[in-house]
């Protein structure tokens, strides 16, 4: 058998003309870790380390086709769960030899009469035996052919997992997973089975029983799989399908695979997977009156916990050697347990942070807890604090991490009531990407109230200079998987997962050694979390926490929050503040003042500008219940 990965090539494979920061030392450590015989190397590299360049170097160590025997794996995969991360790779000239392939729905058919048809609904998938005259030029099949035949294929983690067992994308020598910290959670999400009106094409025709045990869920899944197979076969028997029928056929095929996996995994006595099932109440409006005496149930969610077998099939069987990169793989042993790795075969490489800690300050502006029972009291105080932060940063764009649409909507309403709505932007579930890009493209100092944007967001330089964390990002205890783990006492996992999200969020606004941005903590539960999860903090984040200070903020004055520093006639008509107080010559402090640590005052710059009004319509917030909120860490 010929030699697999060659770590000595790692420096020659580095794509940039020179190293920056700790890249050279990181490559040396990764090389040594593979040379020592480790199958998996975890690379804990903070924001700005150039993880994509490190990933390219590792991929370049893979055995080549020329070096491999016909039956041996060669080449490399690069994959990431984040679509935006893949977009960055595709646009980076230094990574031009990472050949990107996406799912069919991302490509458009090039046939003249099908110009607006995605490839997954094109005639080649609608008509049996269709012979496409332009398949050799089809953007999807072209990209797939290139990616499958070149040394490095790049794709999202979802596409990578979906192609497990594919004859096109077979096992390779090296697999590199970027942003790998959430691998276990992504696997659980991909392996979760949703059975309801949006996922089962013939849901309204089904009689769904009340599922009171996982065993009964298995029996129901077996019956449903048979029904799906019959309906799929009926569709396949047709010569031509409509776009709707194509979608139904493809969904049925996916559903058959999901159900078969669930049943076979559950019946496998060697599988370590624990399965949970949740069932919603049935929709009474669709109930047949003749079945009132029969106990019926509603939509089902079948969830795996620690799906090691699923990961083995979709990830670990796909390569000989693996490099997993992230800033927030916080605990090696815990991470290995979650993803089904043996720690003795795994090395951890720590890459030092090169951003000066004074350029990425944390500020304590906490106003109380944001748990469900305290939120009504605390949210108005956080909104007032945001106004004062807008005064502190009159010419700079800000990002508010609202955690949920419920909190986002409440904050936006309060800020409009205070009279600063002209400087506020929000997004909804459907338009989040477009609204984000519009805010990033604007030169106005608008404040973007976001939901679930703690990761994969590059706000370098003046794109954003300050941000607020409004709520400790604990997982939803109403989720049966979370509840199950907490019943087993896995509190360290619970705190670590929240800490990971905070560290990711803190990296959004400081993207280079010379960059700078302030992060303000508004929920007092964040401080409690730092104490509980301190042993899992990387040293560089511990340094941020240890020098955290409480800044002096201006007295609450909504008009000042809407006046650009140094601008002429700067008042914008945002309406009168509903809770205004006169501005004073001094500062209204949120607490203690630490001399020399209030670097945020250096961030504001005076410049004249005309303001255009932002269109910040209200979002549709979702109602929340006590179980849908995080556990109260103070008891």
PDB file of N, CA, C and O in Angstrom, residues 311-344:
ATOM      1  N   UNK A 311     -22.717   9.961  11.193  1.00  0.00           N
ATOM      2  CA  UNK A 311     -21.470  10.647  10.863  1.00  0.00           C
ATOM      3  C   UNK A 311     -20.444   9.685  10.271  1.00  0.00           C
ATOM      4  O   UNK A 311     -19.678  10.061   9.382  1.00  0.00           O
ATOM      5  N   UNK A 312     -20.414   8.465  10.773  1.00  0.00           N
ATOM      6  CA  UNK A 312     -19.480   7.487  10.220  1.00  0.00           C
ATOM      7  C   UNK A 312     -19.743   7.283   8.734  1.00  0.00           C
ATOM      8  O   UNK A 312     -18.813   7.237   7.914  1.00  0.00           O
ATOM      9  N   UNK A 313     -21.017   7.183   8.373  1.00  0.00           N
ATOM     10  CA  UNK A 313     -21.388   6.942   6.974  1.00  0.00           C
ATOM     11  C   UNK A 313     -21.178   8.179   6.110  1.00  0.00           C
ATOM     12  O   UNK A 313     -20.657   8.083   4.990  1.00  0.00           O
ATOM     13  N   UNK A 314     -21.564   9.356   6.616  1.00  0.00           N
ATOM     14  CA  UNK A 314     -21.571  10.561   5.789  1.00  0.00           C
ATOM     15  C   UNK A 314     -20.263  11.341   5.833  1.00  0.00           C
ATOM     16  O   UNK A 314     -20.001  12.147   4.938  1.00  0.00           O
ATOM     17  N   UNK A 315     -19.447  11.128   6.870  1.00  0.00           N
ATOM     18  CA  UNK A 315     -18.209  11.911   7.010  1.00  0.00           C
ATOM     19  C   UNK A 315     -16.984  11.009   7.158  1.00  0.00           C
ATOM     20  O   UNK A 315     -16.090  11.009   6.310  1.00  0.00           O
ATOM     21  N   UNK A 316     -16.923  10.226   8.238  1.00  0.00           N
ATOM     22  CA  UNK A 316     -15.666   9.540   8.567  1.00  0.00           C
ATOM     23  C   UNK A 316     -15.305   8.456   7.566  1.00  0.00           C
ATOM     24  O   UNK A 316     -14.120   8.133   7.408  1.00  0.00           O
ATOM     25  N   UNK A 317     -16.266   7.886   6.871  1.00  0.00           N
ATOM     26  CA  UNK A 317     -15.948   6.900   5.838  1.00  0.00           C
ATOM     27  C   UNK A 317     -15.525   7.542   4.526  1.00  0.00           C
ATOM     28  O   UNK A 317     -15.179   6.838   3.571  1.00  0.00           O
ATOM     29  N   UNK A 318     -15.517   8.872   4.468  1.00  0.00           N
ATOM     30  CA  UNK A 318     -15.261   9.565   3.206  1.00  0.00           C
ATOM     31  C   UNK A 318     -13.801   9.960   3.015  1.00  0.00           C
ATOM     32  O   UNK A 318     -13.447  10.562   1.997  1.00  0.00           O
ATOM     33  N   UNK A 319     -12.939   9.680   4.001  1.00  0.00           N
ATOM     34  CA  UNK A 319     -11.548  10.076   3.867  1.00  0.00           C
ATOM     35  C   UNK A 319     -10.625   9.239   4.723  1.00  0.00           C
ATOM     36  O   UNK A 319     -11.070   8.519   5.627  1.00  0.00           O
ATOM     37  N   UNK A 320      -9.322   9.329   4.440  1.00  0.00           N
ATOM     38  CA  UNK A 320      -8.310   8.659   5.261  1.00  0.00           C
ATOM     39  C   UNK A 320      -7.874   9.543   6.425  1.00  0.00           C
ATOM     40  O   UNK A 320      -7.677   9.069   7.535  1.00  0.00           O
ATOM     41  N   UNK A 321      -7.676  10.828   6.140  1.00  0.00           N
ATOM     42  CA  UNK A 321      -7.226  11.775   7.146  1.00  0.00           C
ATOM     43  C   UNK A 321      -8.144  12.999   7.126  1.00  0.00           C
ATOM     44  O   UNK A 321      -8.694  13.365   6.075  1.00  0.00           O
ATOM     45  N   UNK A 322      -8.255  13.640   8.301  1.00  0.00           N
ATOM     46  CA  UNK A 322      -9.189  14.763   8.440  1.00  0.00           C
ATOM     47  C   UNK A 322      -8.526  15.928   9.171  1.00  0.00           C
ATOM     48  O   UNK A 322      -7.780  15.719  10.140  1.00  0.00           O
ATOM     49  N   UNK A 323      -8.833  17.119   8.698  1.00  0.00           N
ATOM     50  CA  UNK A 323      -8.489  18.345   9.423  1.00  0.00           C
ATOM     51  C   UNK A 323      -9.775  19.108   9.676  1.00  0.00           C
ATOM     52  O   UNK A 323     -10.533  19.385   8.743  1.00  0.00           O
ATOM     53  N   UNK A 324     -10.056  19.409  10.933  1.00  0.00           N
ATOM     54  CA  UNK A 324     -11.267  20.120  11.330  1.00  0.00           C
ATOM     55  C   UNK A 324     -10.852  21.457  11.914  1.00  0.00           C
ATOM     56  O   UNK A 324     -10.130  21.505  12.915  1.00  0.00           O
ATOM     57  N   UNK A 325     -11.312  22.543  11.293  1.00  0.00           N
ATOM     58  CA  UNK A 325     -10.876  23.876  11.696  1.00  0.00           C
ATOM     59  C   UNK A 325     -12.025  24.674  12.287  1.00  0.00           C
ATOM     60  O   UNK A 325     -13.146  24.631  11.779  1.00  0.00           O
ATOM     61  N   UNK A 326     -11.737  25.417  13.337  1.00  0.00           N
ATOM     62  CA  UNK A 326     -12.733  26.291  13.957  1.00  0.00           C
ATOM     63  C   UNK A 326     -12.053  27.125  15.033  1.00  0.00           C
ATOM     64  O   UNK A 326     -11.026  26.724  15.586  1.00  0.00           O
ATOM     65  N   UNK A 327     -12.653  28.258  15.343  1.00  0.00           N
ATOM     66  CA  UNK A 327     -12.178  29.054  16.478  1.00  0.00           C
ATOM     67  C   UNK A 327     -12.719  28.522  17.791  1.00  0.00           C
ATOM     68  O   UNK A 327     -12.199  28.851  18.861  1.00  0.00           O
ATOM     69  N   UNK A 328     -13.753  27.679  17.723  1.00  0.00           N
ATOM     70  CA  UNK A 328     -14.479  27.350  18.957  1.00  0.00           C
ATOM     71  C   UNK A 328     -14.695  25.850  19.161  1.00  0.00           C
ATOM     72  O   UNK A 328     -15.781  25.425  19.547  1.00  0.00           O
ATOM     73  N   UNK A 329     -13.690  25.057  18.881  1.00  0.00           N
ATOM     74  CA  UNK A 329     -13.691  23.682  19.392  1.00  0.00           C
ATOM     75  C   UNK A 329     -13.113  23.787  20.799  1.00  0.00           C
ATOM     76  O   UNK A 329     -11.903  23.805  20.994  1.00  0.00           O
ATOM     77  N   UNK A 330     -13.978  23.909  21.777  1.00  0.00           N
ATOM     78  CA  UNK A 330     -13.559  24.355  23.105  1.00  0.00           C
ATOM     79  C   UNK A 330     -13.011  23.247  23.980  1.00  0.00           C
ATOM     80  O   UNK A 330     -12.213  23.507  24.881  1.00  0.00           O
ATOM     81  N   UNK A 331     -13.441  22.023  23.763  1.00  0.00           N
ATOM     82  CA  UNK A 331     -13.032  20.917  24.619  1.00  0.00           C
ATOM     83  C   UNK A 331     -12.836  19.688  23.737  1.00  0.00           C
ATOM     84  O   UNK A 331     -13.801  19.149  23.193  1.00  0.00           O
ATOM     85  N   UNK A 332     -11.583  19.266  23.584  1.00  0.00           N
ATOM     86  CA  UNK A 332     -11.266  18.175  22.663  1.00  0.00           C
ATOM     87  C   UNK A 332     -12.011  16.893  23.021  1.00  0.00           C
ATOM     88  O   UNK A 332     -12.645  16.270  22.160  1.00  0.00           O
ATOM     89  N   UNK A 333     -11.947  16.475  24.269  1.00  0.00           N
ATOM     90  CA  UNK A 333     -12.568  15.205  24.668  1.00  0.00           C
ATOM     91  C   UNK A 333     -14.068  15.237  24.444  1.00  0.00           C
ATOM     92  O   UNK A 333     -14.657  14.274  23.928  1.00  0.00           O
ATOM     93  N   UNK A 334     -14.720  16.337  24.823  1.00  0.00           N
ATOM     94  CA  UNK A 334     -16.170  16.448  24.652  1.00  0.00           C
ATOM     95  C   UNK A 334     -16.537  16.455  23.175  1.00  0.00           C
ATOM     96  O   UNK A 334     -17.517  15.823  22.756  1.00  0.00           O
ATOM     97  N   UNK A 335     -15.773  17.175  22.356  1.00  0.00           N
ATOM     98  CA  UNK A 335     -16.048  17.223  20.925  1.00  0.00           C
ATOM     99  C   UNK A 335     -15.936  15.827  20.317  1.00  0.00           C
ATOM    100  O   UNK A 335     -16.795  15.407  19.528  1.00  0.00           O
ATOM    101  N   UNK A 336     -14.891  15.098  20.675  1.00  0.00           N
ATOM    102  CA  UNK A 336     -14.704  13.745  20.137  1.00  0.00           C
ATOM    103  C   UNK A 336     -15.861  12.836  20.524  1.00  0.00           C
ATOM    104  O   UNK A 336     -16.345  12.043  19.707  1.00  0.00           O
ATOM    105  N   UNK A 337     -16.318  12.947  21.760  1.00  0.00           N
ATOM    106  CA  UNK A 337     -17.457  12.127  22.192  1.00  0.00           C
ATOM    107  C   UNK A 337     -18.679  12.413  21.344  1.00  0.00           C
ATOM    108  O   UNK A 337     -19.416  11.496  20.956  1.00  0.00           O
ATOM    109  N   UNK A 338     -18.926  13.671  21.068  1.00  0.00           N
ATOM    110  CA  UNK A 338     -20.133  14.060  20.341  1.00  0.00           C
ATOM    111  C   UNK A 338     -20.133  13.556  18.900  1.00  0.00           C
ATOM    112  O   UNK A 338     -21.197  13.251  18.346  1.00  0.00           O
ATOM    113  N   UNK A 339     -18.963  13.488  18.274  1.00  0.00           N
ATOM    114  CA  UNK A 339     -18.916  13.157  16.850  1.00  0.00           C
ATOM    115  C   UNK A 339     -18.429  11.735  16.589  1.00  0.00           C
ATOM    116  O   UNK A 339     -18.266  11.334  15.430  1.00  0.00           O
ATOM    117  N   UNK A 340     -18.185  10.965  17.646  1.00  0.00           N
ATOM    118  CA  UNK A 340     -17.833   9.566  17.473  1.00  0.00           C
ATOM    119  C   UNK A 340     -16.386   9.305  17.131  1.00  0.00           C
ATOM    120  O   UNK A 340     -16.068   8.331  16.435  1.00  0.00           O
ATOM    121  N   UNK A 341     -15.472  10.169  17.605  1.00  0.00           N
ATOM    122  CA  UNK A 341     -14.047   9.977  17.380  1.00  0.00           C
ATOM    123  C   UNK A 341     -13.376   9.436  18.641  1.00  0.00           C
ATOM    124  O   UNK A 341     -13.830   9.701  19.756  1.00  0.00           O
ATOM    125  N   UNK A 342     -12.276   8.722  18.454  1.00  0.00           N
ATOM    126  CA  UNK A 342     -11.459   8.254  19.570  1.00  0.00           C
ATOM    127  C   UNK A 342     -10.387   9.302  19.855  1.00  0.00           C
ATOM    128  O   UNK A 342      -9.545   9.576  18.991  1.00  0.00           O
ATOM    129  N   UNK A 343     -10.403   9.924  21.031  1.00  0.00           N
ATOM    130  CA  UNK A 343      -9.459  11.023  21.307  1.00  0.00           C
ATOM    131  C   UNK A 343      -8.000  10.663  21.088  1.00  0.00           C
ATOM    132  O   UNK A 343      -7.199  11.525  20.720  1.00  0.00           O
ATOM    133  N   UNK A 344      -7.635   9.397  21.287  1.00  0.00           N
ATOM    134  CA  UNK A 344      -6.232   9.002  21.126  1.00  0.00           C
ATOM    135  C   UNK A 344      -5.759   9.130  19.688  1.00  0.00           C
ATOM    136  O   UNK A 344      -4.551   9.206  19.427  1.00  0.00           O
TER     137      UNK A 344
END
